[in-house]
PDB file of C-alpha atoms in Angstrom:
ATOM      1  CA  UNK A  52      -5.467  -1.609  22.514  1.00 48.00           C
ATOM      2  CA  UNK A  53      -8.160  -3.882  21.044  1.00 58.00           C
ATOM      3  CA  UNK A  54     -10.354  -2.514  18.277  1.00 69.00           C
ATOM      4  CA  UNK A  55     -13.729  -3.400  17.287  1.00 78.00           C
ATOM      5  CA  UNK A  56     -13.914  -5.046  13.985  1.00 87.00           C
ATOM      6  CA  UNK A  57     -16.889  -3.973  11.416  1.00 91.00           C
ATOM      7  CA  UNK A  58     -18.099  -5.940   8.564  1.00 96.00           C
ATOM      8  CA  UNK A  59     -17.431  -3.631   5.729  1.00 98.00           C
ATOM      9  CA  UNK A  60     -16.508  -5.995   3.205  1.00 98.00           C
ATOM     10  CA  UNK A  61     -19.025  -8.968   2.939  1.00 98.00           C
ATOM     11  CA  UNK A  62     -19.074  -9.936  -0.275  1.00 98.00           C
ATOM     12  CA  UNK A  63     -16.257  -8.250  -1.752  1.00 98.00           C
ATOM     13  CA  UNK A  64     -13.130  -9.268  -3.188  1.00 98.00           C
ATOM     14  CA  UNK A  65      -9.611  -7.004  -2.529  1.00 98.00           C
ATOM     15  CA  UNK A  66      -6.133  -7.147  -4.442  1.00 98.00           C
ATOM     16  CA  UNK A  67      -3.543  -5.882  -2.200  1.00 98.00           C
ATOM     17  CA  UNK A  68       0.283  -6.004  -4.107  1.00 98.00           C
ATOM     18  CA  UNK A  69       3.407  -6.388  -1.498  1.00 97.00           C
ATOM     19  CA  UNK A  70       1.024  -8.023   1.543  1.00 97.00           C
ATOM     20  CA  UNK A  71       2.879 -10.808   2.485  1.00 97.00           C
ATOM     21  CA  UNK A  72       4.574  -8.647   5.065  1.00 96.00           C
ATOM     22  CA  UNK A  73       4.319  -5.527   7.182  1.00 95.00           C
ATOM     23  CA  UNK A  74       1.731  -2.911   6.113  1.00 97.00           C
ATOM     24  CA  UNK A  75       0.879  -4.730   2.972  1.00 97.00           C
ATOM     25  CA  UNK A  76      -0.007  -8.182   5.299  1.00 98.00           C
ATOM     26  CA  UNK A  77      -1.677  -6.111   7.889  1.00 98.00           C
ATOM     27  CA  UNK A  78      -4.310  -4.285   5.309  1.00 98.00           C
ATOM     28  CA  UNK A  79      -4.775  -7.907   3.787  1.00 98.00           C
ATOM     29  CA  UNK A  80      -5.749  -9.410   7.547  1.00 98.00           C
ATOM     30  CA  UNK A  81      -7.806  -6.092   8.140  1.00 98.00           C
ATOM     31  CA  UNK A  82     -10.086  -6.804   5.085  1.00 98.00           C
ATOM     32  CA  UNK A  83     -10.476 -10.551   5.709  1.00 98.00           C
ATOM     33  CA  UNK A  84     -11.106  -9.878   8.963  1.00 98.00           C
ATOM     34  CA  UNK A  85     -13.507  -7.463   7.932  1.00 98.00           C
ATOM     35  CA  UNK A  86     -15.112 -10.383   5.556  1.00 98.00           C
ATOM     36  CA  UNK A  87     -13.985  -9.609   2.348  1.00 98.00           C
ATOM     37  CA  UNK A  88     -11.986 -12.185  -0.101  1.00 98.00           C
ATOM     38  CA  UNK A  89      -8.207 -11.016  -0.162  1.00 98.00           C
ATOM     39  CA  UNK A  90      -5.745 -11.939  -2.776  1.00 98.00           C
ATOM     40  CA  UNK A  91      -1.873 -11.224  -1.917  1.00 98.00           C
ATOM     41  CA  UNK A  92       1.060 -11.583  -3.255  1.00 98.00           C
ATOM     42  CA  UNK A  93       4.777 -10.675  -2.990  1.00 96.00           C
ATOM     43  CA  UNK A  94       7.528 -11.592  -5.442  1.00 96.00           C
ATOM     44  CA  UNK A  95       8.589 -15.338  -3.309  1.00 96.00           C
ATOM     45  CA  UNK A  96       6.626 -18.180  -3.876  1.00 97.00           C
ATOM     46  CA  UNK A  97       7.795 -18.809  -0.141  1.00 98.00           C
ATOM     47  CA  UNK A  98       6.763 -15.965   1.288  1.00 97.00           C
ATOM     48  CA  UNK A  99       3.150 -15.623  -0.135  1.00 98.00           C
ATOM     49  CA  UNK A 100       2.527 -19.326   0.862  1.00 98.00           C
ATOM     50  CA  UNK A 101       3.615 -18.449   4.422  1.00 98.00           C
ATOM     51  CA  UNK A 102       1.362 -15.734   4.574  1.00 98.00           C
ATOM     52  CA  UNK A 103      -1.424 -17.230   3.416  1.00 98.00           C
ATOM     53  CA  UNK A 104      -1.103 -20.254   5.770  1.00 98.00           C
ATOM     54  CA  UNK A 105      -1.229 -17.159   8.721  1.00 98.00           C
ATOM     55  CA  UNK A 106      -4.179 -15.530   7.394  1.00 98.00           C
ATOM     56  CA  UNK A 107      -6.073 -18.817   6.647  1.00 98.00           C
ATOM     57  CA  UNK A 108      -5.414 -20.248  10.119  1.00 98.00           C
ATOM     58  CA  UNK A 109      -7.450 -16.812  11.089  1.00 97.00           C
ATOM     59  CA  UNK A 110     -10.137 -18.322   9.066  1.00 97.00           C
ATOM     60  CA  UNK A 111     -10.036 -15.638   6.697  1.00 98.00           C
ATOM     61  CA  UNK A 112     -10.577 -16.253   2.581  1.00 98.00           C
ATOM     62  CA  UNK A 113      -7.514 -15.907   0.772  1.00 98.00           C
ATOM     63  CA  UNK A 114      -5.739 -16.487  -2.090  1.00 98.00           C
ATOM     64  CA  UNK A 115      -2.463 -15.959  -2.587  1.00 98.00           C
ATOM     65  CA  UNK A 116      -0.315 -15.034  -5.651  1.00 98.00           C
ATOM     66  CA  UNK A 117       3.525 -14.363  -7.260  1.00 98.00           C
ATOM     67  CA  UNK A 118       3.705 -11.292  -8.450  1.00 97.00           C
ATOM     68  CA  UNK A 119       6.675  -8.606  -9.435  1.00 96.00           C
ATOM     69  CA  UNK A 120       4.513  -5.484  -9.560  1.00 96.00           C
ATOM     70  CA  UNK A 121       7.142  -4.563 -12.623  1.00 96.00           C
ATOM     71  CA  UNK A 122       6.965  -7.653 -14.616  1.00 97.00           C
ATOM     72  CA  UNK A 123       3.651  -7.436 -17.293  1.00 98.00           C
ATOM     73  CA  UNK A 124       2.849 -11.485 -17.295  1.00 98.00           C
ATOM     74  CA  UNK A 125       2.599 -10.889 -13.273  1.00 98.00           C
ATOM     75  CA  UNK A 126      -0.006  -7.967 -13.481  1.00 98.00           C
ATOM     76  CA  UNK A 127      -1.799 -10.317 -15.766  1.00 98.00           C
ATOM     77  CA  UNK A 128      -2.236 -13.163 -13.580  1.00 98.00           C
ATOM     78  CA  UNK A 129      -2.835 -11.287 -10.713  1.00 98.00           C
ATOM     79  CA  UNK A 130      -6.277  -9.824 -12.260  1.00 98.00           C
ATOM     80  CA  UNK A 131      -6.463 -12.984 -14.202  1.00 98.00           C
ATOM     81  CA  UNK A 132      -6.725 -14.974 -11.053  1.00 98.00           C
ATOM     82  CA  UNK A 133      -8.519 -12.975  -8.825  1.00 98.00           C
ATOM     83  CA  UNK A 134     -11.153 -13.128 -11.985  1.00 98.00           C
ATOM     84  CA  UNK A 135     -10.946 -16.740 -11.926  1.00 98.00           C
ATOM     85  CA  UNK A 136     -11.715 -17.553  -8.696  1.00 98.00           C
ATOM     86  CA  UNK A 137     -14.206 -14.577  -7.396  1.00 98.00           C
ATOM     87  CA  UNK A 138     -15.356 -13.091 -10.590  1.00 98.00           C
ATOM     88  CA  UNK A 139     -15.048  -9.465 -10.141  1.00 98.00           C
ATOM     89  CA  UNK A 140     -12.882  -7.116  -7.957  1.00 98.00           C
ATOM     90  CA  UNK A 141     -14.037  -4.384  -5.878  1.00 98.00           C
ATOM     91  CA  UNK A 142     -10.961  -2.792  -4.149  1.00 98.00           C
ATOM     92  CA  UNK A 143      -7.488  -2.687  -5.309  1.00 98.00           C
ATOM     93  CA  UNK A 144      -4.490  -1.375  -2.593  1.00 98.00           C
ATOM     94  CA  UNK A 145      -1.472  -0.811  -4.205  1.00 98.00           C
ATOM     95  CA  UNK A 146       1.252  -1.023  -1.771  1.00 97.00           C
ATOM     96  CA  UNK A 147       4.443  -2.229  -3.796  1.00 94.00           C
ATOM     97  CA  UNK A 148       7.718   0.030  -3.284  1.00 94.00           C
ATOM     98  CA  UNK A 149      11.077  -0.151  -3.728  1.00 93.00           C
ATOM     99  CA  UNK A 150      13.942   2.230  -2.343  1.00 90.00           C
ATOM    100  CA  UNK A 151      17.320   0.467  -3.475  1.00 89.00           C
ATOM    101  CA  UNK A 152      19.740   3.384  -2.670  1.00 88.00           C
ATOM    102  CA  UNK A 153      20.653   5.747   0.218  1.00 89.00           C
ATOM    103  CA  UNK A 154      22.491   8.103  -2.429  1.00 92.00           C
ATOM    104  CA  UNK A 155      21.870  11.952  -2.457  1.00 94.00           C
ATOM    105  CA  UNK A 156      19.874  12.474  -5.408  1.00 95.00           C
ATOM    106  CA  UNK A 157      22.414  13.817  -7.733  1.00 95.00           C
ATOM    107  CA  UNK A 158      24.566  11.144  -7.446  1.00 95.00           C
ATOM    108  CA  UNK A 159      21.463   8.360  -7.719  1.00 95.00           C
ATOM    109  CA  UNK A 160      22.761   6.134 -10.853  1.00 96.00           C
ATOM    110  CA  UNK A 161      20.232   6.419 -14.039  1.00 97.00           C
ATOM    111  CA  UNK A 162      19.592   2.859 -13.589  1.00 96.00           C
ATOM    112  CA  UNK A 163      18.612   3.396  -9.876  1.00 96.00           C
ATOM    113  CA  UNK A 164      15.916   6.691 -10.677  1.00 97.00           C
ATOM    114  CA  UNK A 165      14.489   4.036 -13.096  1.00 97.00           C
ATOM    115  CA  UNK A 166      13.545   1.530 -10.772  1.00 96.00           C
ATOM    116  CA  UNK A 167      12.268   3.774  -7.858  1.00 96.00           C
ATOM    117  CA  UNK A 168      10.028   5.239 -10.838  1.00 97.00           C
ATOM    118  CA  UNK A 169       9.220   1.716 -12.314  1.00 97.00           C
ATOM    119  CA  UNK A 170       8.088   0.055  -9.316  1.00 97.00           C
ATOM    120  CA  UNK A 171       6.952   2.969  -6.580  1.00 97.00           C
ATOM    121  CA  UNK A 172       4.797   4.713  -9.996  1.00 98.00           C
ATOM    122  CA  UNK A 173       4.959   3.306 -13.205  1.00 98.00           C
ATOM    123  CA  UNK A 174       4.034  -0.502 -12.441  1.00 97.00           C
ATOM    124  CA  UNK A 175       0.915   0.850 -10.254  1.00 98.00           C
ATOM    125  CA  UNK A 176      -0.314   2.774 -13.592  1.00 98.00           C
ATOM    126  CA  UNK A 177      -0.209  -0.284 -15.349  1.00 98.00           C
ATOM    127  CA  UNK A 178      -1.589  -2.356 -12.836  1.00 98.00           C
ATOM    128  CA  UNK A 179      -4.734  -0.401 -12.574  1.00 98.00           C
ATOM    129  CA  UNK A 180      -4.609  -0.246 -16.584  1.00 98.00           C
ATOM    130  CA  UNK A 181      -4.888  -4.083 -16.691  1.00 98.00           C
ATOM    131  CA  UNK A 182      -7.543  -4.121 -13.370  1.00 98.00           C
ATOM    132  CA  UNK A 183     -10.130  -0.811 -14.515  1.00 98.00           C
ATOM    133  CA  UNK A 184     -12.031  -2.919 -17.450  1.00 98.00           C
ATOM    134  CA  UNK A 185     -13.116  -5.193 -14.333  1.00 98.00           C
ATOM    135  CA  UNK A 186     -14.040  -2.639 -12.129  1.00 98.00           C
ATOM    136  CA  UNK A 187     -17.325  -1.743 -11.529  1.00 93.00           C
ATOM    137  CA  UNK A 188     -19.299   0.806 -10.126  1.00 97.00           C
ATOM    138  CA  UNK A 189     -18.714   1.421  -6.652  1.00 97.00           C
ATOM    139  CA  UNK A 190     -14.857   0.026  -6.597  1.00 98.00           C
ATOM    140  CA  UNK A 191     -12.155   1.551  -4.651  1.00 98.00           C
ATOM    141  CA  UNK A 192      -8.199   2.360  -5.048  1.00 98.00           C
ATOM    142  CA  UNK A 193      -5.914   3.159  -2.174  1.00 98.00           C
ATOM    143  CA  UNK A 194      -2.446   3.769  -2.908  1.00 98.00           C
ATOM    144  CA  UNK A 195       0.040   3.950   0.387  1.00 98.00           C
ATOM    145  CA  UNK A 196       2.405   6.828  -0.730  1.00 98.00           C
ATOM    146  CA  UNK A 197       4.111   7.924   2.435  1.00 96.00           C
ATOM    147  CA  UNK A 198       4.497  11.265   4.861  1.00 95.00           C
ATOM    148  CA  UNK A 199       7.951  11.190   2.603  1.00 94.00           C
ATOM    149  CA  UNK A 200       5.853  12.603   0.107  1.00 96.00           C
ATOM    150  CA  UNK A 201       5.794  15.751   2.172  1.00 96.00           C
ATOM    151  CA  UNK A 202       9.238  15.929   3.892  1.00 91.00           C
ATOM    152  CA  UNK A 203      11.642  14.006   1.802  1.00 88.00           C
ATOM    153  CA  UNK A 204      14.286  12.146   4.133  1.00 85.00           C
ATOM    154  CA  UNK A 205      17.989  12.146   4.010  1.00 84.00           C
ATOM    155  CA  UNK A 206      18.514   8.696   2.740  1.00 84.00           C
ATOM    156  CA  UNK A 207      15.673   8.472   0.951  1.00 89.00           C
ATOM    157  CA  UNK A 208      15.085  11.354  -1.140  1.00 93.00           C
ATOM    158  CA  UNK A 209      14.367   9.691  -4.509  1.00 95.00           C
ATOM    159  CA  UNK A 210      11.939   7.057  -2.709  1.00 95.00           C
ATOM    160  CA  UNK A 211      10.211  10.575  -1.387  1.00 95.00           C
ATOM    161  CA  UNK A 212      10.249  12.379  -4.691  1.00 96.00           C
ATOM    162  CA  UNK A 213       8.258   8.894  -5.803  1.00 97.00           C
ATOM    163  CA  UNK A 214       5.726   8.766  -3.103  1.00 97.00           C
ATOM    164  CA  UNK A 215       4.954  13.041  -3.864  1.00 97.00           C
ATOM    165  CA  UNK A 216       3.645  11.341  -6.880  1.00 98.00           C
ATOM    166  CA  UNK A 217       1.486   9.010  -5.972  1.00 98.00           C
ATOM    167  CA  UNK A 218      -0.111  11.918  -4.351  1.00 98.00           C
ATOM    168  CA  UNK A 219      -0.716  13.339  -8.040  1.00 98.00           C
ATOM    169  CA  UNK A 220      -1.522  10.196  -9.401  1.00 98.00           C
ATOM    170  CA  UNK A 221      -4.688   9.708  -6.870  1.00 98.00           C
ATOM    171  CA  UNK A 222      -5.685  13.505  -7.841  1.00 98.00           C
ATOM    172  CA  UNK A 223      -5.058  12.339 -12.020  1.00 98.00           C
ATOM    173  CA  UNK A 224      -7.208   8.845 -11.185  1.00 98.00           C
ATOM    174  CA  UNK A 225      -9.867  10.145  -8.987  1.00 98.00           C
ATOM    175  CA  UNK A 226     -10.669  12.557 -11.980  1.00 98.00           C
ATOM    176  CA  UNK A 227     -10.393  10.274 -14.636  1.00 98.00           C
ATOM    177  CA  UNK A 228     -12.165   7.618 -12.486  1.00 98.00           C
ATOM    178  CA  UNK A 229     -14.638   9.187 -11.179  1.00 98.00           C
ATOM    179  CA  UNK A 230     -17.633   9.189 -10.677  1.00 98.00           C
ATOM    180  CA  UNK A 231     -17.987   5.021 -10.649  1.00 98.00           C
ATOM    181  CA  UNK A 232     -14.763   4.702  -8.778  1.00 98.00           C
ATOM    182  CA  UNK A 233     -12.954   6.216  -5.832  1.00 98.00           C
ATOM    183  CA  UNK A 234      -9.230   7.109  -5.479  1.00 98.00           C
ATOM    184  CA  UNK A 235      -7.326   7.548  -2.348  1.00 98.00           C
ATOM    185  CA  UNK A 236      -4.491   7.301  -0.748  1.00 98.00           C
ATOM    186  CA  UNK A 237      -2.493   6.773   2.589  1.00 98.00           C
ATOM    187  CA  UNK A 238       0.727   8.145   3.830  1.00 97.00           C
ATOM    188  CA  UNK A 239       2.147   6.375   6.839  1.00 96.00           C
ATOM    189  CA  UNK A 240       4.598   7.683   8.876  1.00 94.00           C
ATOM    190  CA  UNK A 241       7.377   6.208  10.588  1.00 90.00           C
ATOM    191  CA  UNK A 242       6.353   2.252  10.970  1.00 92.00           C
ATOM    192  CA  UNK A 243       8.812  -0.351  12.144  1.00 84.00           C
ATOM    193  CA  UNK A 244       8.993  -2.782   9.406  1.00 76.00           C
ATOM    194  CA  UNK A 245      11.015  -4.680   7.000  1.00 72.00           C
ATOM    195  CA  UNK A 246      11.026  -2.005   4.709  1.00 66.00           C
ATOM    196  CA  UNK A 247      11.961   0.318   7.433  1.00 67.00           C
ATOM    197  CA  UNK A 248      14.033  -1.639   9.521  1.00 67.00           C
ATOM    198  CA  UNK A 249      16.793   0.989  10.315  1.00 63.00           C
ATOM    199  CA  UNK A 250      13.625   2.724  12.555  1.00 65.00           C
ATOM    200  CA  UNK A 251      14.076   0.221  14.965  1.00 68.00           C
ATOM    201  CA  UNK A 252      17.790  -0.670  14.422  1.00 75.00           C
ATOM    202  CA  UNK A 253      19.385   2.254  16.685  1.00 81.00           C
ATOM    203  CA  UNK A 254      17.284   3.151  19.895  1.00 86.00           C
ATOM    204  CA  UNK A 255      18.630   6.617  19.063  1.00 88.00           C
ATOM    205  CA  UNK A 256      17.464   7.208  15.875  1.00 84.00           C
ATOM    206  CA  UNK A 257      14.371   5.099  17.170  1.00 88.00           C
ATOM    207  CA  UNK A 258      13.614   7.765  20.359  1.00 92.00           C
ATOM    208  CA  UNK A 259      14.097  10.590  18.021  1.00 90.00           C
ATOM    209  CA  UNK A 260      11.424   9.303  15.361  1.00 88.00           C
ATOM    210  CA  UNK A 261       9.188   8.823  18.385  1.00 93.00           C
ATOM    211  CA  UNK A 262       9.688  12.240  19.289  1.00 94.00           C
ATOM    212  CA  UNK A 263       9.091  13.931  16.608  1.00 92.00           C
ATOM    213  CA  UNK A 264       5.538  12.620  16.491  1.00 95.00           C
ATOM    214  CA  UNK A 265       2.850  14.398  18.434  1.00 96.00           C
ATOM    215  CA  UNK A 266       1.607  11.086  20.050  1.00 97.00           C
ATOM    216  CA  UNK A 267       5.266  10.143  21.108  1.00 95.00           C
ATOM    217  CA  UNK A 268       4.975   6.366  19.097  1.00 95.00           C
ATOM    218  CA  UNK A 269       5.464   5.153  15.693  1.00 94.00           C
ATOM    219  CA  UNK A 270       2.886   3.839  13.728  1.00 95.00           C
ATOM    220  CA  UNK A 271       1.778   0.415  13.851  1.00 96.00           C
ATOM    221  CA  UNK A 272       1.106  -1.737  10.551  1.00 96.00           C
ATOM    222  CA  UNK A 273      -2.243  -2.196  11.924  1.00 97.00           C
ATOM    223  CA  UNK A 274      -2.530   1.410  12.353  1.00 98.00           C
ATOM    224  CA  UNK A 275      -2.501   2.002   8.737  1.00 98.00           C
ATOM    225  CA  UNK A 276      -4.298  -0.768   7.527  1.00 98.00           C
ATOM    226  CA  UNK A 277      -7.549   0.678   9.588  1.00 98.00           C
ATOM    227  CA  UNK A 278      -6.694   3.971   7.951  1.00 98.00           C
ATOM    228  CA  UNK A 279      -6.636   1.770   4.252  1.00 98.00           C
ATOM    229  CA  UNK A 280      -9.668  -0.108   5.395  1.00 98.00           C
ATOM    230  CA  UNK A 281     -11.610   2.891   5.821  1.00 98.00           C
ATOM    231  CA  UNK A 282     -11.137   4.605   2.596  1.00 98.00           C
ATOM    232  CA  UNK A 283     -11.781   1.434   0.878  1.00 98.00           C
ATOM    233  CA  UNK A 284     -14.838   1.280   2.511  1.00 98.00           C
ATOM    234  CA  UNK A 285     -18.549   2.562   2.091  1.00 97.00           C
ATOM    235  CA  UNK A 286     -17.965   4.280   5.153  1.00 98.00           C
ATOM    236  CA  UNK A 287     -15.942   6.662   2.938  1.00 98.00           C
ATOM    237  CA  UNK A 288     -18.289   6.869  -0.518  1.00 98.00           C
ATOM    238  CA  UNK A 289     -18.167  10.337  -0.130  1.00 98.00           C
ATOM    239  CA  UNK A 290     -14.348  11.148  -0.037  1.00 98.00           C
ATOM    240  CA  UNK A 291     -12.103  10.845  -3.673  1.00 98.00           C
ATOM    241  CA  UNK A 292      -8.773  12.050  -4.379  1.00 98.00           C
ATOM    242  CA  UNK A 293      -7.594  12.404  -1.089  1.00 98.00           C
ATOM    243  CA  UNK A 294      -4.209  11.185   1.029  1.00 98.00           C
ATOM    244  CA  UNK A 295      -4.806  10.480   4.575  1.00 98.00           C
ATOM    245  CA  UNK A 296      -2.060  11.154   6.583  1.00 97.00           C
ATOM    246  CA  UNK A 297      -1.550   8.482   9.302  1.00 98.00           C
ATOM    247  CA  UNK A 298       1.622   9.475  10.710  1.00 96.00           C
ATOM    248  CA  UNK A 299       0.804  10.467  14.813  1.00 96.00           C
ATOM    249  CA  UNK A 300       0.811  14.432  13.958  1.00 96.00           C
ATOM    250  CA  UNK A 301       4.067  14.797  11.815  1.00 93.00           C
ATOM    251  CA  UNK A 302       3.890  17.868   9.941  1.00 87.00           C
ATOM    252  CA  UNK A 303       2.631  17.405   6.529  1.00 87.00           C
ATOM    253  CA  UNK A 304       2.263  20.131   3.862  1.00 81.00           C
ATOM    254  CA  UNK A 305       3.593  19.962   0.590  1.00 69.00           C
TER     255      UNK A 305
END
């Protein structure tokens, strides 16, 4: 299915954390595509340079950095850089998770709760706590929580519990940030990548995600980084402190 491409972002410059892959590297291509000035990153040198080469054979402008979403000197540069070389920033997607353990919750180590916290929350606080002096009026957040924040998965309950924040954090933000600068956030459903590789693993477990969906198909990458590319968009000026659901009709109330 071919979609028609707008121009929503002439002129602008984007930060999207995680993009060298998957959703992250499909909302990056979305907003070049779309003719803004993307800056990615990922925590390999080797992977960021890969994706940049793919996105700048597209023709798109890019700039790619290193950054561990958790380590402070890597928030830094990331702002730092993206300062350097465009001079402002208008839309920030944070898209960085982590879900290192498959344990029921109450047997989750300590060390374990504090990364899924660190990385899928606390590292996107301090992000945007390094990025808001820079923003001006008119810039846009999107956060990519997950249709886990609504129906926690076996497997994955921790990672869910950490994604049902993020849907309080763009509530908290759009609040504090408004009325200069809009929060949002999307919550994919079942998408086949990396990160959720076990989707795809077993055609089983594969037919019954399908099936559970209204439309009968998981989400694409590219289907969420439309979604993403909307609400960072002047297209949606008017909406703040909302979670778009992208997940083909899965039920979704907390």
């Amino acid at each position: 299915m071919s979609t028609k491409i707008g121009r929503r972002f002439e002129g602008k410059v984007a930060i999207v954390t995680a993009s060298t892959q998957g959703i992250g590297f499909a909302i990056a291509e979305r907003l070049g595509l779309e003719g803004g000035s993307v800056v990615i990153s990922s925590r390999k040198q080797k992977n960021v340079d890969e994706a940049v080469d793919k996105l700048k054979n597209k023709g798109l402008e890019v700039v790619g950095v290193v950054c561990h979403v958790s380590n402070a000197q890597h928030r830094k540069d990331i702002i730092q850089k993206t300062l350097d070389k465009y001079g402002k920033i208008d839309v920030i997607v944070s898209n960085a998770a982590a879900n290192p353990s498959v344990d029921p919750v109450l047997l989750t180590q300590e060390s374990v709760l504090d990364k899924l916290w660190e990385i899928n929350v606390k590292a996107t606080v301090l992000l945007l706590q390094e990025a808001a002096p820079h923003l001006q009026k008119g810039s846009s957040i999107v956060f990519i929580s997950s249709i886990a924040a609504y129906h926690p998965q076996p497997a994955m309950f921790m990672y869910g519990v950490t994604k049902t924040a993020l849907l309080g954090l763009t509530k908290a933000l759009a609040t504090e940030m408004a009325p200069d600068i809009r929060v949002n956030a999307v919550a994919p459903g079942s998408v086949p990548t990396n990160f959720a590789a076990f989707i795809t693993k077993d055609e089983a477990v594969r037919k019954i995600a399908e099936e559970r969906t209204l439309l009968r198909r998981l989400g694409t990458p590219e289907d969420m980084a439309a979604a993403a590319a909307f609400l960072a968009s002047d297209d949606a000026s008017y909406i703040t402190g909302e979670t778009l659901i992208v997940a083909g009709g899965l039920p979704s109330r907390l």
